Amino acid sequence: ARYISVARAETRTLLVQSGQAELAFSLDPPSIRALRTSPKALLVTQMLPRTTFLKLNSGHPLLADVRVRRAISLCVEREGIARALLRDADLGASQLFPPSMRGWHDPALAPLRTDPAAARRLLADAGWLPGPDAIRYRKGQRLALNLATFVDRPELPLIAAALQEEMRQIGIAVRVVIGNSSDIPASHRSGGLQMGLVARNFGNLPDPVATLLQDFGPDGGDWGAMGWRNAEVPSALARLAAATQADPVQDAAARARVAAVLQAELPVIPVVWYRQVCAASRRIAGVSIDPFERSYRISQLQWT
């Protein structure tokens, strides 16, 4: 096997279409549309334990008020973004944990919704009133934020542009900054991050507790909470991680409570879930996707 690292999604697609590659992963929506009718490739999909979300600096003066964070969440058209940009309306994230995370996804949790009018009311309650340019002001300060993201995942800049417009419609001015994925943890550590659009994989380990402790521990994490103060979630996660013997009832209650607090406090705002799409050459059979992305399952492939 030969592994080729290709940064651009359209180039990966061309490699499969031209017969220079048998497998191509992480395709962008235009490539997926082009390959659906390709005589040379098939598309294989798998729901992954990954969520694209807005990482917020909850310690920032403009984002410290939970009403502002809830207003941002209410303006996000999750189903519309999923349908228009990912071509799959089912990927709109109604909560942080996708259905592929059994035991963590809570079907009983009241889903995140879209309500721009309610978002505007929350901002007004928090003292942010529309100015002459339709952007909101409070005590002479303009509600303007930077949103950082990166091109490693081709859908992120497109989603960032959609979020920019949706926030503008409720009176928040957003400047999108496209950089490298390393910029997010770097600006987290420097304290300069205001908002970041990231895709977080919760499936690095079969049990995501260790990842969640990194993201939502007492001091937050590079890819999780920032400037957010909450004792309940880190405590629940620490108990789950330290348990030497499983108690199904207590563990389920702790996981549900973690999901509920994150849904209410919104240190991160879920936008869409993720479905991995792989283009496979028709020259091979037996292609499948590991939902934890730890194996390409090459041993299962056969030449046709």
PDB file of N, CA, C and O in Angstrom, residues 217-284:
ATOM      1  N   GLY A 217     -12.309  19.788  31.280  1.00  0.00           N
ATOM      2  CA  GLY A 217     -11.767  19.699  32.626  1.00  0.00           C
ATOM      3  C   GLY A 217     -11.799  21.053  33.315  1.00  0.00           C
ATOM      4  O   GLY A 217     -12.296  22.048  32.777  1.00  0.00           O
ATOM      5  N   PRO A 218     -11.232  21.142  34.506  1.00  0.00           N
ATOM      6  CA  PRO A 218     -11.289  22.396  35.274  1.00  0.00           C
ATOM      7  C   PRO A 218     -10.696  23.590  34.531  1.00  0.00           C
ATOM      8  O   PRO A 218     -11.153  24.724  34.716  1.00  0.00           O
ATOM      9  N   ASP A 219      -9.703  23.347  33.694  1.00  0.00           N
ATOM     10  CA  ASP A 219      -9.045  24.450  32.984  1.00  0.00           C
ATOM     11  C   ASP A 219      -9.390  24.484  31.497  1.00  0.00           C
ATOM     12  O   ASP A 219      -8.738  25.193  30.726  1.00  0.00           O
ATOM     13  N   GLY A 220     -10.398  23.720  31.078  1.00  0.00           N
ATOM     14  CA  GLY A 220     -10.739  23.685  29.663  1.00  0.00           C
ATOM     15  C   GLY A 220      -9.704  22.928  28.867  1.00  0.00           C
ATOM     16  O   GLY A 220      -8.887  22.176  29.426  1.00  0.00           O
ATOM     17  N   GLY A 221      -9.704  23.091  27.540  1.00  0.00           N
ATOM     18  CA  GLY A 221      -8.764  22.371  26.704  1.00  0.00           C
ATOM     19  C   GLY A 221      -8.585  23.038  25.360  1.00  0.00           C
ATOM     20  O   GLY A 221      -9.420  23.841  24.927  1.00  0.00           O
ATOM     21  N   ASP A 222      -7.495  22.681  24.689  1.00  0.00           N
ATOM     22  CA  ASP A 222      -7.168  23.299  23.397  1.00  0.00           C
ATOM     23  C   ASP A 222      -8.321  23.226  22.414  1.00  0.00           C
ATOM     24  O   ASP A 222      -8.540  24.143  21.621  1.00  0.00           O
ATOM     25  N   TRP A 223      -9.062  22.108  22.422  1.00  0.00           N
ATOM     26  CA  TRP A 223     -10.136  21.905  21.453  1.00  0.00           C
ATOM     27  C   TRP A 223     -11.502  21.905  22.124  1.00  0.00           C
ATOM     28  O   TRP A 223     -12.492  21.498  21.513  1.00  0.00           O
ATOM     29  N   GLY A 224     -11.573  22.367  23.360  1.00  0.00           N
ATOM     30  CA  GLY A 224     -12.837  22.364  24.075  1.00  0.00           C
ATOM     31  C   GLY A 224     -13.136  23.701  24.711  1.00  0.00           C
ATOM     32  O   GLY A 224     -12.987  24.751  24.083  1.00  0.00           O
ATOM     33  N   ALA A 225     -13.558  23.669  25.967  1.00  0.00           N
ATOM     34  CA  ALA A 225     -13.980  24.881  26.652  1.00  0.00           C
ATOM     35  C   ALA A 225     -12.800  25.827  26.858  1.00  0.00           C
ATOM     36  O   ALA A 225     -11.647  25.410  26.980  1.00  0.00           O
ATOM     37  N   MET A 226     -13.125  27.121  26.906  1.00  0.00           N
ATOM     38  CA  MET A 226     -12.120  28.160  27.153  1.00  0.00           C
ATOM     39  C   MET A 226     -12.753  29.231  28.032  1.00  0.00           C
ATOM     40  O   MET A 226     -13.802  29.771  27.703  1.00  0.00           O
ATOM     41  N   GLY A 227     -12.125  29.474  29.163  1.00  0.00           N
ATOM     42  CA  GLY A 227     -12.629  30.504  30.065  1.00  0.00           C
ATOM     43  C   GLY A 227     -13.963  30.171  30.695  1.00  0.00           C
ATOM     44  O   GLY A 227     -14.655  31.060  31.193  1.00  0.00           O
ATOM     45  N   TRP A 228     -14.336  28.905  30.693  1.00  0.00           N
ATOM     46  CA  TRP A 228     -15.626  28.462  31.220  1.00  0.00           C
ATOM     47  C   TRP A 228     -15.426  27.885  32.603  1.00  0.00           C
ATOM     48  O   TRP A 228     -14.564  27.036  32.797  1.00  0.00           O
ATOM     49  N   ARG A 229     -16.215  28.332  33.564  1.00  0.00           N
ATOM     50  CA  ARG A 229     -16.095  27.873  34.936  1.00  0.00           C
ATOM     51  C   ARG A 229     -17.330  27.075  35.323  1.00  0.00           C
ATOM     52  O   ARG A 229     -18.433  27.604  35.403  1.00  0.00           O
ATOM     53  N   ASN A 230     -17.135  25.769  35.528  1.00  0.00           N
ATOM     54  CA  ASN A 230     -18.223  24.888  35.928  1.00  0.00           C
ATOM     55  C   ASN A 230     -17.599  23.696  36.641  1.00  0.00           C
ATOM     56  O   ASN A 230     -16.734  23.024  36.098  1.00  0.00           O
ATOM     57  N   ALA A 231     -18.027  23.467  37.877  1.00  0.00           N
ATOM     58  CA  ALA A 231     -17.431  22.391  38.662  1.00  0.00           C
ATOM     59  C   ALA A 231     -18.112  21.050  38.424  1.00  0.00           C
ATOM     60  O   ALA A 231     -17.492  19.990  38.606  1.00  0.00           O
ATOM     61  N   GLU A 232     -19.364  21.065  38.006  1.00  0.00           N
ATOM     62  CA  GLU A 232     -20.145  19.832  37.927  1.00  0.00           C
ATOM     63  C   GLU A 232     -19.653  18.900  36.825  1.00  0.00           C
ATOM     64  O   GLU A 232     -19.498  17.689  37.038  1.00  0.00           O
ATOM     65  N   VAL A 233     -19.384  19.445  35.642  1.00  0.00           N
ATOM     66  CA  VAL A 233     -18.974  18.600  34.521  1.00  0.00           C
ATOM     67  C   VAL A 233     -17.606  17.950  34.772  1.00  0.00           C
ATOM     68  O   VAL A 233     -17.467  16.727  34.619  1.00  0.00           O
ATOM     69  N   PRO A 234     -16.561  18.709  35.154  1.00  0.00           N
ATOM     70  CA  PRO A 234     -15.281  18.037  35.428  1.00  0.00           C
ATOM     71  C   PRO A 234     -15.388  16.981  36.514  1.00  0.00           C
ATOM     72  O   PRO A 234     -14.748  15.925  36.434  1.00  0.00           O
ATOM     73  N   SER A 235     -16.217  17.246  37.545  1.00  0.00           N
ATOM     74  CA  SER A 235     -16.371  16.275  38.628  1.00  0.00           C
ATOM     75  C   SER A 235     -17.029  14.993  38.126  1.00  0.00           C
ATOM     76  O   SER A 235     -16.580  13.881  38.455  1.00  0.00           O
ATOM     77  N   ALA A 236     -18.082  15.127  37.315  1.00  0.00           N
ATOM     78  CA  ALA A 236     -18.759  13.941  36.780  1.00  0.00           C
ATOM     79  C   ALA A 236     -17.833  13.152  35.869  1.00  0.00           C
ATOM     80  O   ALA A 236     -17.797  11.912  35.920  1.00  0.00           O
ATOM     81  N   LEU A 237     -17.075  13.848  35.027  1.00  0.00           N
ATOM     82  CA  LEU A 237     -16.151  13.163  34.123  1.00  0.00           C
ATOM     83  C   LEU A 237     -15.039  12.466  34.905  1.00  0.00           C
ATOM     84  O   LEU A 237     -14.632  11.350  34.558  1.00  0.00           O
ATOM     85  N   ALA A 238     -14.550  13.106  35.963  1.00  0.00           N
ATOM     86  CA  ALA A 238     -13.496  12.492  36.769  1.00  0.00           C
ATOM     87  C   ALA A 238     -13.993  11.224  37.441  1.00  0.00           C
ATOM     88  O   ALA A 238     -13.276  10.213  37.520  1.00  0.00           O
ATOM     89  N   ARG A 239     -15.246  11.239  37.917  1.00  0.00           N
ATOM     90  CA  ARG A 239     -15.803  10.027  38.525  1.00  0.00           C
ATOM     91  C   ARG A 239     -15.934   8.914  37.498  1.00  0.00           C
ATOM     92  O   ARG A 239     -15.641   7.745  37.785  1.00  0.00           O
ATOM     93  N   LEU A 240     -16.385   9.251  36.296  1.00  0.00           N
ATOM     94  CA  LEU A 240     -16.509   8.228  35.255  1.00  0.00           C
ATOM     95  C   LEU A 240     -15.151   7.650  34.884  1.00  0.00           C
ATOM     96  O   LEU A 240     -15.019   6.448  34.632  1.00  0.00           O
ATOM     97  N   ALA A 241     -14.136   8.498  34.851  1.00  0.00           N
ATOM     98  CA  ALA A 241     -12.800   8.032  34.472  1.00  0.00           C
ATOM     99  C   ALA A 241     -12.164   7.186  35.560  1.00  0.00           C
ATOM    100  O   ALA A 241     -11.397   6.259  35.267  1.00  0.00           O
ATOM    101  N   ALA A 242     -12.477   7.489  36.830  1.00  0.00           N
ATOM    102  CA  ALA A 242     -11.822   6.802  37.941  1.00  0.00           C
ATOM    103  C   ALA A 242     -12.550   5.552  38.385  1.00  0.00           C
ATOM    104  O   ALA A 242     -12.012   4.768  39.164  1.00  0.00           O
ATOM    105  N   ALA A 243     -13.765   5.341  37.900  1.00  0.00           N
ATOM    106  CA  ALA A 243     -14.562   4.195  38.355  1.00  0.00           C
ATOM    107  C   ALA A 243     -13.863   2.892  38.003  1.00  0.00           C
ATOM    108  O   ALA A 243     -13.533   2.639  36.844  1.00  0.00           O
ATOM    109  N   THR A 244     -13.626   2.065  39.002  1.00  0.00           N
ATOM    110  CA  THR A 244     -12.982   0.762  38.767  1.00  0.00           C
ATOM    111  C   THR A 244     -14.007  -0.315  38.452  1.00  0.00           C
ATOM    112  O   THR A 244     -13.671  -1.360  37.921  1.00  0.00           O
ATOM    113  N   GLN A 245     -15.256  -0.047  38.793  1.00  0.00           N
ATOM    114  CA  GLN A 245     -16.320  -1.017  38.522  1.00  0.00           C
ATOM    115  C   GLN A 245     -17.529  -0.246  38.012  1.00  0.00           C
ATOM    116  O   GLN A 245     -17.988   0.711  38.628  1.00  0.00           O
ATOM    117  N   ALA A 246     -18.033  -0.675  36.863  1.00  0.00           N
ATOM    118  CA  ALA A 246     -19.122   0.060  36.224  1.00  0.00           C
ATOM    119  C   ALA A 246     -20.423  -0.105  37.000  1.00  0.00           C
ATOM    120  O   ALA A 246     -20.750  -1.197  37.470  1.00  0.00           O
ATOM    121  N   ASP A 247     -21.126   0.987  37.139  1.00  0.00           N
ATOM    122  CA  ASP A 247     -22.490   0.981  37.662  1.00  0.00           C
ATOM    123  C   ASP A 247     -23.353   1.557  36.551  1.00  0.00           C
ATOM    124  O   ASP A 247     -23.406   2.777  36.363  1.00  0.00           O
ATOM    125  N   PRO A 248     -24.017   0.712  35.768  1.00  0.00           N
ATOM    126  CA  PRO A 248     -24.727   1.186  34.578  1.00  0.00           C
ATOM    127  C   PRO A 248     -25.691   2.324  34.846  1.00  0.00           C
ATOM    128  O   PRO A 248     -25.779   3.271  34.061  1.00  0.00           O
ATOM    129  N   VAL A 249     -26.411   2.266  35.962  1.00  0.00           N
ATOM    130  CA  VAL A 249     -27.416   3.291  36.245  1.00  0.00           C
ATOM    131  C   VAL A 249     -26.745   4.620  36.571  1.00  0.00           C
ATOM    132  O   VAL A 249     -27.083   5.673  36.012  1.00  0.00           O
ATOM    133  N   GLN A 250     -25.775   4.594  37.474  1.00  0.00           N
ATOM    134  CA  GLN A 250     -25.099   5.827  37.869  1.00  0.00           C
ATOM    135  C   GLN A 250     -24.288   6.404  36.717  1.00  0.00           C
ATOM    136  O   GLN A 250     -24.253   7.626  36.520  1.00  0.00           O
ATOM    137  N   ASP A 251     -23.633   5.539  35.954  1.00  0.00           N
ATOM    138  CA  ASP A 251     -22.832   6.016  34.824  1.00  0.00           C
ATOM    139  C   ASP A 251     -23.716   6.682  33.775  1.00  0.00           C
ATOM    140  O   ASP A 251     -23.362   7.732  33.229  1.00  0.00           O
ATOM    141  N   ALA A 252     -24.860   6.078  33.484  1.00  0.00           N
ATOM    142  CA  ALA A 252     -25.771   6.664  32.502  1.00  0.00           C
ATOM    143  C   ALA A 252     -26.289   8.012  32.984  1.00  0.00           C
ATOM    144  O   ALA A 252     -26.405   8.969  32.200  1.00  0.00           O
ATOM    145  N   ALA A 253     -26.588   8.108  34.276  1.00  0.00           N
ATOM    146  CA  ALA A 253     -27.061   9.377  34.829  1.00  0.00           C
ATOM    147  C   ALA A 253     -25.975  10.448  34.746  1.00  0.00           C
ATOM    148  O   ALA A 253     -26.264  11.614  34.439  1.00  0.00           O
ATOM    149  N   ALA A 254     -24.729  10.062  35.008  1.00  0.00           N
ATOM    150  CA  ALA A 254     -23.623  11.027  34.942  1.00  0.00           C
ATOM    151  C   ALA A 254     -23.405  11.512  33.516  1.00  0.00           C
ATOM    152  O   ALA A 254     -23.198  12.714  33.274  1.00  0.00           O
ATOM    153  N   ARG A 255     -23.463  10.593  32.546  1.00  0.00           N
ATOM    154  CA  ARG A 255     -23.280  10.996  31.149  1.00  0.00           C
ATOM    155  C   ARG A 255     -24.412  11.921  30.695  1.00  0.00           C
ATOM    156  O   ARG A 255     -24.174  12.915  29.992  1.00  0.00           O
ATOM    157  N   ALA A 256     -25.640  11.592  31.102  1.00  0.00           N
ATOM    158  CA  ALA A 256     -26.775  12.435  30.730  1.00  0.00           C
ATOM    159  C   ALA A 256     -26.648  13.825  31.347  1.00  0.00           C
ATOM    160  O   ALA A 256     -26.988  14.836  30.717  1.00  0.00           O
ATOM    161  N   ARG A 257     -26.142  13.886  32.572  1.00  0.00           N
ATOM    162  CA  ARG A 257     -25.988  15.182  33.225  1.00  0.00           C
ATOM    163  C   ARG A 257     -24.921  16.028  32.532  1.00  0.00           C
ATOM    164  O   ARG A 257     -25.084  17.240  32.358  1.00  0.00           O
ATOM    165  N   VAL A 258     -23.821  15.391  32.123  1.00  0.00           N
ATOM    166  CA  VAL A 258     -22.777  16.107  31.387  1.00  0.00           C
ATOM    167  C   VAL A 258     -23.356  16.707  30.108  1.00  0.00           C
ATOM    168  O   VAL A 258     -23.154  17.886  29.799  1.00  0.00           O
ATOM    169  N   ALA A 259     -24.099  15.883  29.359  1.00  0.00           N
ATOM    170  CA  ALA A 259     -24.700  16.364  28.108  1.00  0.00           C
ATOM    171  C   ALA A 259     -25.659  17.515  28.370  1.00  0.00           C
ATOM    172  O   ALA A 259     -25.699  18.503  27.619  1.00  0.00           O
ATOM    173  N   ALA A 260     -26.443  17.429  29.450  1.00  0.00           N
ATOM    174  CA  ALA A 260     -27.428  18.457  29.750  1.00  0.00           C
ATOM    175  C   ALA A 260     -26.772  19.776  30.141  1.00  0.00           C
ATOM    176  O   ALA A 260     -27.208  20.856  29.704  1.00  0.00           O
ATOM    177  N   VAL A 261     -25.715  19.724  30.939  1.00  0.00           N
ATOM    178  CA  VAL A 261     -25.036  20.953  31.355  1.00  0.00           C
ATOM    179  C   VAL A 261     -24.365  21.619  30.159  1.00  0.00           C
ATOM    180  O   VAL A 261     -24.443  22.847  29.986  1.00  0.00           O
ATOM    181  N   LEU A 262     -23.714  20.834  29.310  1.00  0.00           N
ATOM    182  CA  LEU A 262     -23.077  21.404  28.120  1.00  0.00           C
ATOM    183  C   LEU A 262     -24.128  22.018  27.195  1.00  0.00           C
ATOM    184  O   LEU A 262     -23.877  23.051  26.557  1.00  0.00           O
ATOM    185  N   GLN A 263     -25.313  21.421  27.140  1.00  0.00           N
ATOM    186  CA  GLN A 263     -26.391  21.955  26.300  1.00  0.00           C
ATOM    187  C   GLN A 263     -26.919  23.277  26.859  1.00  0.00           C
ATOM    188  O   GLN A 263     -27.307  24.174  26.105  1.00  0.00           O
ATOM    189  N   ALA A 264     -26.913  23.422  28.191  1.00  0.00           N
ATOM    190  CA  ALA A 264     -27.453  24.627  28.819  1.00  0.00           C
ATOM    191  C   ALA A 264     -26.431  25.758  28.861  1.00  0.00           C
ATOM    192  O   ALA A 264     -26.768  26.920  28.627  1.00  0.00           O
ATOM    193  N   GLU A 265     -25.175  25.421  29.159  1.00  0.00           N
ATOM    194  CA  GLU A 265     -24.148  26.454  29.352  1.00  0.00           C
ATOM    195  C   GLU A 265     -23.455  26.845  28.052  1.00  0.00           C
ATOM    196  O   GLU A 265     -22.930  27.951  27.929  1.00  0.00           O
ATOM    197  N   LEU A 266     -23.391  25.930  27.095  1.00  0.00           N
ATOM    198  CA  LEU A 266     -22.841  26.182  25.758  1.00  0.00           C
ATOM    199  C   LEU A 266     -21.428  26.771  25.768  1.00  0.00           C
ATOM    200  O   LEU A 266     -21.172  27.809  25.149  1.00  0.00           O
ATOM    201  N   PRO A 267     -20.476  26.115  26.428  1.00  0.00           N
ATOM    202  CA  PRO A 267     -19.081  26.528  26.246  1.00  0.00           C
ATOM    203  C   PRO A 267     -18.612  26.274  24.815  1.00  0.00           C
ATOM    204  O   PRO A 267     -17.705  26.937  24.324  1.00  0.00           O
ATOM    205  N   VAL A 268     -19.243  25.297  24.177  1.00  0.00           N
ATOM    206  CA  VAL A 268     -19.087  25.090  22.730  1.00  0.00           C
ATOM    207  C   VAL A 268     -20.495  24.961  22.153  1.00  0.00           C
ATOM    208  O   VAL A 268     -21.419  24.502  22.828  1.00  0.00           O
ATOM    209  N   ILE A 269     -20.663  25.402  20.907  1.00  0.00           N
ATOM    210  CA  ILE A 269     -21.982  25.379  20.269  1.00  0.00           C
ATOM    211  C   ILE A 269     -21.961  24.393  19.111  1.00  0.00           C
ATOM    212  O   ILE A 269     -21.313  24.638  18.089  1.00  0.00           O
ATOM    213  N   PRO A 270     -22.626  23.249  19.245  1.00  0.00           N
ATOM    214  CA  PRO A 270     -22.643  22.260  18.160  1.00  0.00           C
ATOM    215  C   PRO A 270     -23.310  22.827  16.906  1.00  0.00           C
ATOM    216  O   PRO A 270     -24.309  23.544  16.987  1.00  0.00           O
ATOM    217  N   VAL A 271     -22.738  22.483  15.749  1.00  0.00           N
ATOM    218  CA  VAL A 271     -23.288  22.935  14.476  1.00  0.00           C
ATOM    219  C   VAL A 271     -23.740  21.735  13.645  1.00  0.00           C
ATOM    220  O   VAL A 271     -24.920  21.605  13.323  1.00  0.00           O
ATOM    221  N   VAL A 272     -22.814  20.856  13.301  1.00  0.00           N
ATOM    222  CA  VAL A 272     -23.172  19.671  12.519  1.00  0.00           C
ATOM    223  C   VAL A 272     -22.379  18.473  13.012  1.00  0.00           C
ATOM    224  O   VAL A 272     -21.286  18.616  13.567  1.00  0.00           O
ATOM    225  N   TRP A 273     -22.959  17.300  12.825  1.00  0.00           N
ATOM    226  CA  TRP A 273     -22.238  16.064  13.035  1.00  0.00           C
ATOM    227  C   TRP A 273     -21.483  15.717  11.752  1.00  0.00           C
ATOM    228  O   TRP A 273     -21.545  16.462  10.772  1.00  0.00           O
ATOM    229  N   TYR A 274     -20.796  14.597  11.766  1.00  0.00           N
ATOM    230  CA  TYR A 274     -19.893  14.305  10.648  1.00  0.00           C
ATOM    231  C   TYR A 274     -20.122  12.899  10.122  1.00  0.00           C
ATOM    232  O   TYR A 274     -20.227  11.937  10.893  1.00  0.00           O
ATOM    233  N   ARG A 275     -20.192  12.826   8.821  1.00  0.00           N
ATOM    234  CA  ARG A 275     -20.266  11.534   8.150  1.00  0.00           C
ATOM    235  C   ARG A 275     -19.050  11.422   7.241  1.00  0.00           C
ATOM    236  O   ARG A 275     -18.878  12.222   6.322  1.00  0.00           O
ATOM    237  N   GLN A 276     -18.187  10.456   7.524  1.00  0.00           N
ATOM    238  CA  GLN A 276     -17.017  10.254   6.671  1.00  0.00           C
ATOM    239  C   GLN A 276     -17.452   9.662   5.334  1.00  0.00           C
ATOM    240  O   GLN A 276     -18.268   8.733   5.285  1.00  0.00           O
ATOM    241  N   VAL A 277     -16.933  10.236   4.275  1.00  0.00           N
ATOM    242  CA  VAL A 277     -17.230   9.751   2.931  1.00  0.00           C
ATOM    243  C   VAL A 277     -15.926   9.345   2.268  1.00  0.00           C
ATOM    244  O   VAL A 277     -14.971  10.126   2.227  1.00  0.00           O
ATOM    245  N   CYS A 278     -15.900   8.150   1.782  1.00  0.00           N
ATOM    246  CA  CYS A 278     -14.718   7.617   1.101  1.00  0.00           C
ATOM    247  C   CYS A 278     -15.101   7.273  -0.332  1.00  0.00           C
ATOM    248  O   CYS A 278     -16.130   6.635  -0.579  1.00  0.00           O
ATOM    249  N   ALA A 279     -14.277   7.701  -1.264  1.00  0.00           N
ATOM    250  CA  ALA A 279     -14.448   7.294  -2.662  1.00  0.00           C
ATOM    251  C   ALA A 279     -13.564   6.086  -2.903  1.00  0.00           C
ATOM    252  O   ALA A 279     -12.356   6.118  -2.632  1.00  0.00           O
ATOM    253  N   ALA A 280     -14.154   5.021  -3.385  1.00  0.00           N
ATOM    254  CA  ALA A 280     -13.427   3.777  -3.617  1.00  0.00           C
ATOM    255  C   ALA A 280     -13.476   3.418  -5.090  1.00  0.00           C
ATOM    256  O   ALA A 280     -14.553   3.425  -5.702  1.00  0.00           O
ATOM    257  N   SER A 281     -12.334   3.105  -5.638  1.00  0.00           N
ATOM    258  CA  SER A 281     -12.274   2.671  -7.025  1.00  0.00           C
ATOM    259  C   SER A 281     -13.071   1.382  -7.214  1.00  0.00           C
ATOM    260  O   SER A 281     -13.111   0.523  -6.328  1.00  0.00           O
ATOM    261  N   ARG A 282     -13.715   1.250  -8.360  1.00  0.00           N
ATOM    262  CA  ARG A 282     -14.462   0.028  -8.658  1.00  0.00           C
ATOM    263  C   ARG A 282     -13.527  -1.153  -8.924  1.00  0.00           C
ATOM    264  O   ARG A 282     -13.998  -2.268  -9.141  1.00  0.00           O
ATOM    265  N   ARG A 283     -12.218  -0.904  -8.890  1.00  0.00           N
ATOM    266  CA  ARG A 283     -11.257  -2.010  -9.056  1.00  0.00           C
ATOM    267  C   ARG A 283     -11.086  -2.820  -7.784  1.00  0.00           C
ATOM    268  O   ARG A 283     -10.436  -3.872  -7.807  1.00  0.00           O
ATOM    269  N   ILE A 284     -11.645  -2.314  -6.657  1.00  0.00           N
ATOM    270  CA  ILE A 284     -11.490  -3.035  -5.391  1.00  0.00           C
ATOM    271  C   ILE A 284     -12.864  -3.298  -4.777  1.00  0.00           C
ATOM    272  O   ILE A 284     -13.835  -2.604  -5.046  1.00  0.00           O
TER     273      ILE A 284
END
